[in-house]
Amino acid sequence: MFSLPGTPTLYYGEEIGMGEDLEADGRMAVRTPMQWTAGRNGGFSSAPPGRLVQRVVPGACSPEHVNVVAQRHDPDSLWSFMRKLISIRRTCPELGWGTWSVVEQDQPQVLVQRCDLDGTAVVTVHNLGAEPATVEVPVDPGGDGLEAVDLMADEVVTGESAARVVLDGYGFRWWRVRPTGDLAIP
């Protein structure tokens, strides 16, 4: 979603992987108290649980297992990952303003996208399948002296015309393609 054209939208609780109360009627399933802590009522309210407009999500997605406080202190949490994606999106104007295109390649389960803007680009590679896949991704097909910087690791990964990318099942890579030595961050 963050690599596609348009404005990415997160709904209440998605940034922490908050579940829904599937026993609730209709839209009330998603109108549950925000899970701020592992404490009573998820830290949403000090009221007795029976006085809440909607109960806290029960089961594996309850506040004891999914809450903001725990995820803010875990660098491997969904909240930390979403924060990283938002930061990348904000520092890469190519994603919001660039010319978007799909890059052809041989693996049908892999989506390669490129967003070009003012001499730089962001290339995203997503394996939408469960099986590992290897693809050849053009980085500098015109030989213009471009390099690719891994946006998740902030390191230069290639200075070649193309890169061979090995992806795990459901794996992904995001690169900023820029002139070699360019000071664009990242």
CSV table of C-alpha atoms in Angstrom, one decimal, residues 105-112 125-137 163-173:
chain,number,residue,atom,x,y,z
A,105,GLN,CA,10.0,-9.6,-15.4
A,106,ASP,CA,9.7,-13.3,-15.6
A,107,GLN,CA,8.1,-14.3,-12.3
A,108,PRO,CA,4.3,-14.0,-12.3
A,109,GLN,CA,4.0,-13.8,-8.5
A,110,VAL,CA,6.5,-10.9,-8.3
A,111,LEU,CA,5.4,-7.3,-8.7
A,112,VAL,CA,8.2,-4.8,-9.6
A,125,VAL,CA,10.0,-5.6,-5.5
A,126,HIS,CA,7.2,-7.6,-3.8
A,127,ASN,CA,6.9,-11.4,-3.9
A,128,LEU,CA,3.2,-12.0,-3.6
A,129,GLY,CA,3.6,-15.8,-3.5
A,130,ALA,CA,4.5,-18.2,-0.7
A,131,GLU,CA,7.4,-19.7,-2.6
A,132,PRO,CA,10.9,-18.0,-2.8
A,133,ALA,CA,11.6,-16.2,-6.1
A,134,THR,CA,14.5,-14.7,-8.0
A,135,VAL,CA,14.2,-11.8,-10.4
A,136,GLU,CA,16.4,-9.6,-12.4
A,137,VAL,CA,15.6,-5.9,-11.7
A,163,ALA,CA,20.4,-6.5,-9.8
A,164,ARG,CA,19.6,-10.1,-9.2
A,165,VAL,CA,17.1,-10.2,-6.3
A,166,VAL,CA,16.4,-13.3,-4.2
A,167,LEU,CA,13.1,-12.9,-2.3
A,168,ASP,CA,11.7,-15.2,0.4
A,169,GLY,CA,8.0,-16.1,0.2
A,170,TYR,CA,6.1,-12.8,0.6
A,171,GLY,CA,9.4,-11.0,0.8
A,172,PHE,CA,10.1,-7.5,-0.5
A,173,ARG,CA,12.9,-5.0,-1.3
